[in-house]
Coordinates of C-alpha atoms in Angstrom, one line a residue:
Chain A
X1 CA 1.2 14.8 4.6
X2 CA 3.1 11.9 2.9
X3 CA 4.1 14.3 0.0
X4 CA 2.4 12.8 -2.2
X5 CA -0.6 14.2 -4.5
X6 CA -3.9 13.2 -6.0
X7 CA -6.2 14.8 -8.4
X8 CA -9.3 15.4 -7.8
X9 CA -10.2 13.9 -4.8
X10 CA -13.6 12.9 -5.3
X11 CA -15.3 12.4 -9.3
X12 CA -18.8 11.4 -10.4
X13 CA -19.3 10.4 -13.3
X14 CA -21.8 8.0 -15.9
X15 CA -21.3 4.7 -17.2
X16 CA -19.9 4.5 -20.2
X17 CA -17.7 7.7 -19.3
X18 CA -13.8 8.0 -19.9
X19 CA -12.2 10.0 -16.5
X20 CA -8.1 10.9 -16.1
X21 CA -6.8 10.5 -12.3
X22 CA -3.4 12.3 -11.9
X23 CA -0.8 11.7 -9.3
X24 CA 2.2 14.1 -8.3
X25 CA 5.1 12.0 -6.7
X26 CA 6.9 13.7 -3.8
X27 CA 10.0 15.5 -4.9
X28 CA 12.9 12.8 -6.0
X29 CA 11.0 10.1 -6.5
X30 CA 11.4 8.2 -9.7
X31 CA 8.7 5.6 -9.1
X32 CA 5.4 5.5 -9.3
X33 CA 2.5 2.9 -8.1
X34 CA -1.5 2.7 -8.9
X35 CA -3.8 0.6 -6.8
X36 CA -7.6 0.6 -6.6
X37 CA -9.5 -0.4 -3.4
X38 CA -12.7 -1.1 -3.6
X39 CA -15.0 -2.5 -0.7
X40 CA -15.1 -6.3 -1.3
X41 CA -11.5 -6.6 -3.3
X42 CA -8.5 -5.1 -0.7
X43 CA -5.8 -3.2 -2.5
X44 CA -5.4 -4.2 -5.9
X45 CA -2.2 -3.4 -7.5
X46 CA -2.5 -2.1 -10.7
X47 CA 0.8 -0.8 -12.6
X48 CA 4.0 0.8 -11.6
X49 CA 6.3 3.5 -13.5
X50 CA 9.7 3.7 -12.9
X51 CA 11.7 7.2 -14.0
X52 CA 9.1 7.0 -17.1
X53 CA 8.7 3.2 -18.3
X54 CA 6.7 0.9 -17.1
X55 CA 7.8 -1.5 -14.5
X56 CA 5.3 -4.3 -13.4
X57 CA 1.6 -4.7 -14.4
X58 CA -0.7 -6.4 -12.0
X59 CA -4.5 -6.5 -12.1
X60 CA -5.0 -3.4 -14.3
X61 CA -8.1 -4.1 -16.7
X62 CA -7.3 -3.3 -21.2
X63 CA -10.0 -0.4 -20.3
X64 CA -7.6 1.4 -17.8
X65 CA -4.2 2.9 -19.0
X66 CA -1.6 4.9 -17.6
X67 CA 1.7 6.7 -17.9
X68 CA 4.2 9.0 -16.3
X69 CA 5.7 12.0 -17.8
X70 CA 9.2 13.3 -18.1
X71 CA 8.3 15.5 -15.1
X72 CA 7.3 11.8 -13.3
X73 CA 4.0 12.9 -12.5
X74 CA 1.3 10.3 -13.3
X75 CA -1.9 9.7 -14.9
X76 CA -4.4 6.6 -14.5
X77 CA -6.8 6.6 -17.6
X78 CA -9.8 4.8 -16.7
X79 CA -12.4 4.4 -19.8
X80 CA -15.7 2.5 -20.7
X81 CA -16.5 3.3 -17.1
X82 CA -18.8 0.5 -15.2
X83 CA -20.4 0.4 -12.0
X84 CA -17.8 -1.8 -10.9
X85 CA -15.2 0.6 -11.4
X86 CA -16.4 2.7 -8.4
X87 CA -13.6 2.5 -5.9
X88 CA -11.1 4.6 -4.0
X89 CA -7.9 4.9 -6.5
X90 CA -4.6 5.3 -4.6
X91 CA -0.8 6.6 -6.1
X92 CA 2.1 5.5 -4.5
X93 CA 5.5 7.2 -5.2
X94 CA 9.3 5.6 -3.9
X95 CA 12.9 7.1 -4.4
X96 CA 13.7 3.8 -5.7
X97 CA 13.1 0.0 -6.6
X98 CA 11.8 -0.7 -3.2
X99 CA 14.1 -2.6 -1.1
X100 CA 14.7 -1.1 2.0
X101 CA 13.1 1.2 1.0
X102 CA 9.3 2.6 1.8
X103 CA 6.6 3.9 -0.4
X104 CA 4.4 7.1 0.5
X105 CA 0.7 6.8 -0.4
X106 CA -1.2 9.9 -1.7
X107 CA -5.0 10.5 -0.3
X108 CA -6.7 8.8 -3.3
X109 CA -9.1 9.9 -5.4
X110 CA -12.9 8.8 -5.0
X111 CA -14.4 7.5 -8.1
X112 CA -18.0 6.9 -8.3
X113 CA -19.7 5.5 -11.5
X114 CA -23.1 6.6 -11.8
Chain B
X1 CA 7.3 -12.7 -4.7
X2 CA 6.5 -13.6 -1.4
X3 CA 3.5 -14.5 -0.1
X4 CA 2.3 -13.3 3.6
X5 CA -0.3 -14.8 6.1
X6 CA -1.6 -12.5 8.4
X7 CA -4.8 -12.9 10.9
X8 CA -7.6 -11.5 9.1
X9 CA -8.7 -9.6 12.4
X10 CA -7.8 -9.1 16.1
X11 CA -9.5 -7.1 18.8
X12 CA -7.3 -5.3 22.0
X13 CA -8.1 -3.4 24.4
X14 CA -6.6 0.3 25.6
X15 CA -3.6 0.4 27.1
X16 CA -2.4 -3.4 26.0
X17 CA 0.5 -4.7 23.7
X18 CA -0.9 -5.6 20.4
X19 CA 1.4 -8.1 18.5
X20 CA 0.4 -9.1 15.2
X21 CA 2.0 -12.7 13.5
X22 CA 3.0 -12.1 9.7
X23 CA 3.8 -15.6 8.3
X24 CA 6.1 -15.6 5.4
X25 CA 7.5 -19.2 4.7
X26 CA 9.0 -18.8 0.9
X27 CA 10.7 -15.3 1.7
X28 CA 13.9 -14.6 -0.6
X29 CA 17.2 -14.1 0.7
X30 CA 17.6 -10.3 -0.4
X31 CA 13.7 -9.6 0.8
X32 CA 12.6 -7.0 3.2
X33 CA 10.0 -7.4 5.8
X34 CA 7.9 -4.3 5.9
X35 CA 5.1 -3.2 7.8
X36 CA 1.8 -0.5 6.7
X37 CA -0.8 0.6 8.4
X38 CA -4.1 1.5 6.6
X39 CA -7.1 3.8 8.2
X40 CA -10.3 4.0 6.7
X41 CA -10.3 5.8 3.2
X42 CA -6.9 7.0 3.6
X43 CA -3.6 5.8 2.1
X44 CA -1.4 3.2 3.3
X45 CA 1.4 4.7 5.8
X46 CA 4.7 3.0 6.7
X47 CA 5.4 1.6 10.1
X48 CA 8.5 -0.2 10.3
X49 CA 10.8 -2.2 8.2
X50 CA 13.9 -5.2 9.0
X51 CA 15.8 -7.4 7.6
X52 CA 16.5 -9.8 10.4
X53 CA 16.3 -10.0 14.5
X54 CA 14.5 -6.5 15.9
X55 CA 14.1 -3.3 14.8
X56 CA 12.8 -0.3 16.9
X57 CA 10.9 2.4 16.0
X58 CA 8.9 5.2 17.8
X59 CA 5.7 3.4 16.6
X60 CA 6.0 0.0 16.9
X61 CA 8.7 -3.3 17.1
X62 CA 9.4 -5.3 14.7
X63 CA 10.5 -9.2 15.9
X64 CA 11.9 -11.3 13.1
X65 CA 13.5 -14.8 13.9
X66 CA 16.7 -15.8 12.3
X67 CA 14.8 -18.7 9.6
X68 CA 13.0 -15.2 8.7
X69 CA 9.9 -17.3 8.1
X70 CA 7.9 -14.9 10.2
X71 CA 7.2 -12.1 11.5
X72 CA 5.4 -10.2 14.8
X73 CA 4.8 -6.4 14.9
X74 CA 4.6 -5.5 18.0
X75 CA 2.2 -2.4 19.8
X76 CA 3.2 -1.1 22.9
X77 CA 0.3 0.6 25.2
X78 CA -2.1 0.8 22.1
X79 CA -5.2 3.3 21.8
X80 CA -8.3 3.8 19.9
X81 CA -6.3 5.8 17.9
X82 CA -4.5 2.7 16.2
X83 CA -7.5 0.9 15.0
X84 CA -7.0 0.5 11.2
X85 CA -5.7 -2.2 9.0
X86 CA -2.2 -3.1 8.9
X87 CA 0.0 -5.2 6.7
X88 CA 2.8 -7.3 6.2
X89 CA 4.8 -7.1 2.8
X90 CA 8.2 -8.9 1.7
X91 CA 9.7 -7.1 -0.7
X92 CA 13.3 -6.7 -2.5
X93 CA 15.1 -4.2 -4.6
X94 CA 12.6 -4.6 -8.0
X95 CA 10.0 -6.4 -6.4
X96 CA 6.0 -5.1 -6.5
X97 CA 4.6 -3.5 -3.9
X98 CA 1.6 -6.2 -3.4
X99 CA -0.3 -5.8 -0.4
X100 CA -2.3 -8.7 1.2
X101 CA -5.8 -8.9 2.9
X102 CA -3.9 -7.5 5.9
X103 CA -4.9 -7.6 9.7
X104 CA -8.3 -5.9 11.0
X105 CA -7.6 -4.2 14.5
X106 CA -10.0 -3.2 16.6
X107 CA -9.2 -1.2 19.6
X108 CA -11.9 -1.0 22.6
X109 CA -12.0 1.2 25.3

């Protein structure tokens, strides 16, 4: 158990459809990452939070949107669903900026776009 | 940022060493050489990290040469158990967590 956790594990839902993925750091940890990982594409980085503010953007579509709270939890807003959006959506949390330091991955959360 | 080269795949056998080349020629000074492993729907996990020379964990090696231009994560007496994906980040205080295509390893019996 890497500490960290993802909400729900598994969602179904239609095109078109707007869903909410939610991540809980583990305890002390002010930063946040989102990734998708789909079949054909690897681990694409999407956006990290760092104590609240957003830190670096990657490949993170204008449809998908996220945030973390003043408690640091997470959420990953993912609207206008496609088809192409089915994937397995992964939340990393760290204590820090990196460095020598490591990042604990959460289970992921299944999404598949119907 | 860094970029790595890793072997896209490798296959091993019970019991052998497994050591797995991480090529990182434009790696920055202040940049950590860290190593994930990924099984099959399941979240990347931390292996080992270093800076320079080797670094010893109850998992794996880690072999980095003094130009730090590459990298080999080393295996001992692997299983089945230790098939999975793994890969090879550089990464410093600030930097993204980008992972590449990583290394396919397939352990036969």
């Amino acid at each position: 158990d890497s500490g960290v956790t993802q909400t729900p594990k598994h969602l179904i839902t239609a095109t078109g459809q707007r869903v909410t993925l939610r991540c809980s750091p583990r305890s002390g940890d002010l930063s946040v990452y989102w990734y998708q990982q789909s079949l054909d594409q690897g681990l694409q980085f999407l956006i990290q939070y760092y104590n609240g503010e957003e830190r670096a953007k990657g490949n993170i579509l204008e449809r998908f949107s996220a945030q973390q709270f003043p408690d640091l939890h997470s959420e990953l807003n993912l609207s206008s669903l496609e088809l192409g959006d089915s994937a397995l959506y992964f939340c990393a949390s760290s204590i820090g900026h990196l460095g020598n330091t490591e990042a604990f991955f959460g289970q992921g959360t299944r999404l598949t776009v119907v | 940022l860094a970029k790595t080269t890793q072997p896209i795949s490798m296959d091993s056998y019970e019991g052998q060493e497994v050591n797995i080349t991480c090529s990182h020629n434009n790696i920055a000074t202040n940049d950590y050489i860290t190593w994930y492993q990924q099984f099959p729907s399941q979240g990347p996990r931390f292996i080992i990290q270093g800076y320079k020379t080797k670094v010893t964990n109850e998992v794996a090696s880690l072999f980095i040469p003094a130009d730090r231009k590459s990298s080999t994560l080393s295996l001992p007496r692997v299983s089945l158990s230790d098939t999975a994906v793994y890969y090879c980040l550089a990464y410093n205080q600030g930097g993204k967590l980008i992972f590449g295509q990583g290394t396919e390893l397939s352990v036969k019996p």
